[in-house]
XYZ file of C-alpha atoms in Angstrom:
197
model
C 107.160 0.206 70.359
C 104.739 3.064 71.411
C 108.210 5.137 72.150
C 108.659 5.021 68.657
C 104.601 5.840 67.524
C 104.638 8.918 70.301
C 108.150 10.338 68.028
C 106.469 9.730 64.995
C 103.601 11.762 65.941
C 103.851 14.051 68.038
C 107.093 14.879 66.883
C 106.153 17.235 63.581
C 104.103 19.307 65.471
C 106.764 22.533 66.559
C 108.159 21.761 62.390
C 103.865 22.394 61.592
C 103.745 25.117 63.173
C 106.648 26.794 63.001
C 105.640 25.777 58.999
C 102.188 26.955 59.790
C 104.017 30.865 61.160
C 105.996 30.970 58.341
C 103.485 30.693 55.669
C 101.424 33.893 57.299
C 104.557 35.419 57.763
C 105.262 35.300 53.881
C 103.510 38.010 53.665
C 104.579 40.241 55.936
C 108.063 40.361 54.360
C 108.786 44.104 54.709
C 106.622 45.036 57.769
C 107.174 44.816 61.441
C 105.739 41.924 63.174
C 105.251 41.130 66.401
C 104.481 38.309 68.125
C 103.857 37.582 71.623
C 104.563 33.772 73.304
C 102.126 33.665 76.164
C 101.028 31.065 78.306
C 101.400 29.731 81.978
C 104.461 29.239 83.406
C 106.676 26.508 82.490
C 104.135 26.044 79.758
C 107.580 25.698 77.839
C 107.159 29.042 75.877
C 111.113 29.450 75.497
C 111.917 26.031 75.002
C 109.220 26.611 71.939
C 110.593 30.304 70.920
C 114.609 28.438 70.653
C 113.168 25.287 68.962
C 111.562 27.361 66.367
C 114.421 30.015 65.884
C 116.658 26.981 65.460
C 118.782 26.834 68.975
C 119.315 25.183 71.228
C 119.039 26.620 74.585
C 123.223 26.772 75.376
C 123.422 28.917 72.538
C 124.416 32.872 73.298
C 120.800 33.912 71.853
C 118.533 31.764 73.075
C 115.820 32.428 75.096
C 116.414 31.067 79.049
C 114.587 27.827 80.227
C 114.541 26.046 83.531
C 112.810 23.668 86.199
C 111.819 27.304 87.757
C 110.342 30.435 86.223
C 112.752 31.647 84.691
C 111.387 34.475 81.882
C 110.411 37.480 84.348
C 110.440 40.162 81.818
C 108.949 40.628 78.550
C 111.660 39.847 75.637
C 112.182 40.286 72.109
C 113.772 37.912 69.557
C 114.628 38.007 66.298
C 112.664 35.183 63.796
C 115.262 33.956 60.859
C 115.750 35.240 58.060
C 113.664 38.563 58.800
C 114.089 40.361 61.320
C 111.394 42.671 61.428
C 109.586 39.730 63.005
C 109.997 39.941 66.570
C 108.564 37.024 68.906
C 107.970 38.207 72.293
C 109.008 35.592 74.951
C 106.651 36.653 77.902
C 106.595 35.469 81.189
C 103.989 33.081 82.727
C 100.038 34.236 83.601
C 98.858 33.262 87.019
C 101.803 33.713 88.593
C 102.373 36.195 91.857
C 104.155 38.381 89.855
C 101.403 38.280 86.802
C 97.968 37.862 87.970
C 95.462 37.410 84.704
C 93.445 39.959 85.971
C 96.326 42.229 84.750
C 98.254 40.265 82.666
C 97.638 41.705 79.228
C 97.471 45.210 80.546
C 101.004 43.934 81.696
C 102.791 41.895 78.984
C 101.004 45.595 76.478
C 98.504 43.287 74.022
C 97.712 46.017 72.544
C 101.938 46.269 71.413
C 101.291 42.781 69.173
C 100.240 41.038 66.009
C 99.235 37.800 66.582
C 99.958 35.619 69.200
C 101.081 31.921 70.473
C 98.841 30.628 72.908
C 100.956 27.246 74.400
C 99.355 25.259 77.589
C 100.914 21.414 79.289
C 99.997 18.665 81.044
C 95.762 19.989 81.065
C 93.909 23.533 79.433
C 92.876 25.160 82.170
C 90.840 28.637 82.953
C 93.585 30.864 82.638
C 94.339 29.420 78.945
C 91.380 29.819 78.180
C 90.664 33.296 79.673
C 94.020 34.442 77.905
C 92.327 32.698 74.316
C 89.475 35.461 75.343
C 90.816 38.276 76.412
C 93.116 38.202 73.108
C 89.744 36.996 70.840
C 88.169 39.732 71.855
C 91.187 42.165 70.892
C 90.396 40.729 67.047
C 93.623 38.971 66.776
C 94.925 36.220 65.542
C 96.079 33.290 67.758
C 97.687 30.284 67.313
C 97.282 27.366 70.591
C 99.802 24.374 70.982
C 99.978 21.659 73.321
C 103.432 21.032 74.805
C 104.392 17.918 76.081
C 102.226 16.200 74.430
C 105.100 13.628 74.636
C 105.021 12.681 77.658
C 101.641 12.953 78.197
C 101.543 9.764 75.336
C 103.977 7.985 76.959
C 102.421 8.041 80.364
C 98.943 6.924 77.538
C 100.765 3.825 76.836
C 101.998 3.251 79.738
C 98.914 3.012 81.552
C 96.682 1.543 78.861
C 99.886 -1.215 77.584
C 98.960 -2.610 74.500
C 95.038 -0.782 74.428
C 97.014 2.397 73.528
C 96.750 3.268 70.466
C 97.974 7.071 69.839
C 95.790 8.295 67.323
C 93.117 7.601 69.010
C 95.410 10.170 72.007
C 95.915 12.796 70.046
C 92.576 13.672 68.283
C 91.362 12.873 72.179
C 93.817 15.748 73.489
C 93.201 18.303 70.390
C 89.312 17.790 70.565
C 89.703 18.448 74.669
C 91.758 21.597 73.731
C 89.588 22.834 70.855
C 86.161 22.085 73.227
C 87.615 24.275 76.448
C 88.428 26.901 73.662
C 84.576 26.735 72.415
C 86.582 26.472 69.178
C 85.809 23.472 66.710
C 87.296 24.725 63.928
C 90.999 26.275 65.635
C 93.927 24.439 64.941
C 95.798 22.898 67.628
C 98.871 21.252 67.442
C 100.137 19.046 69.875
C 104.559 19.965 70.712
C 106.703 17.692 71.779
C 110.855 17.614 72.889
C 111.326 14.621 70.434
C 113.100 15.572 66.879
C 111.233 15.314 63.904
C 111.124 11.728 61.667
C 111.586 12.009 58.428
């Protein structure tokens, strides 16, 4: 069943990235840390923040989500189990209000210790530019491709019996690494489906 393959393969993306973030943050238990979640409008930044905080969109302190642009100002949220760690939800890059040429300045990139860059569907020039700006600032970043479950389902429909979820997963990761010009970087495939235990 392609749907079960998709859930088993990409459902763990958020959990893996969450684990990786927690590992890096352990060493900062007593130090304030600011992590910005950035990317284009609609890439799932607010949904990601809710997921790593184990919140649903309707929860009182959840980041606002929607099918239209909902994040219009940068806003911080406390990381679970450590109030010194702040996760910043940034408005989407390359919108009319936040063009890429002034995005880093407008979003105060210099104030963050690390970044999570999220892209959706296809890797775009704006995603690459954000990565370049962060790399030039010599700050670390994690890279995640959201909505992977939808991409996998579409690939399964298009290819029928020839669909191979592992090959598709590797093609998506390779494309992101190639676009980032960084074959050593981890690329996290994120989906809204829950992990299969």
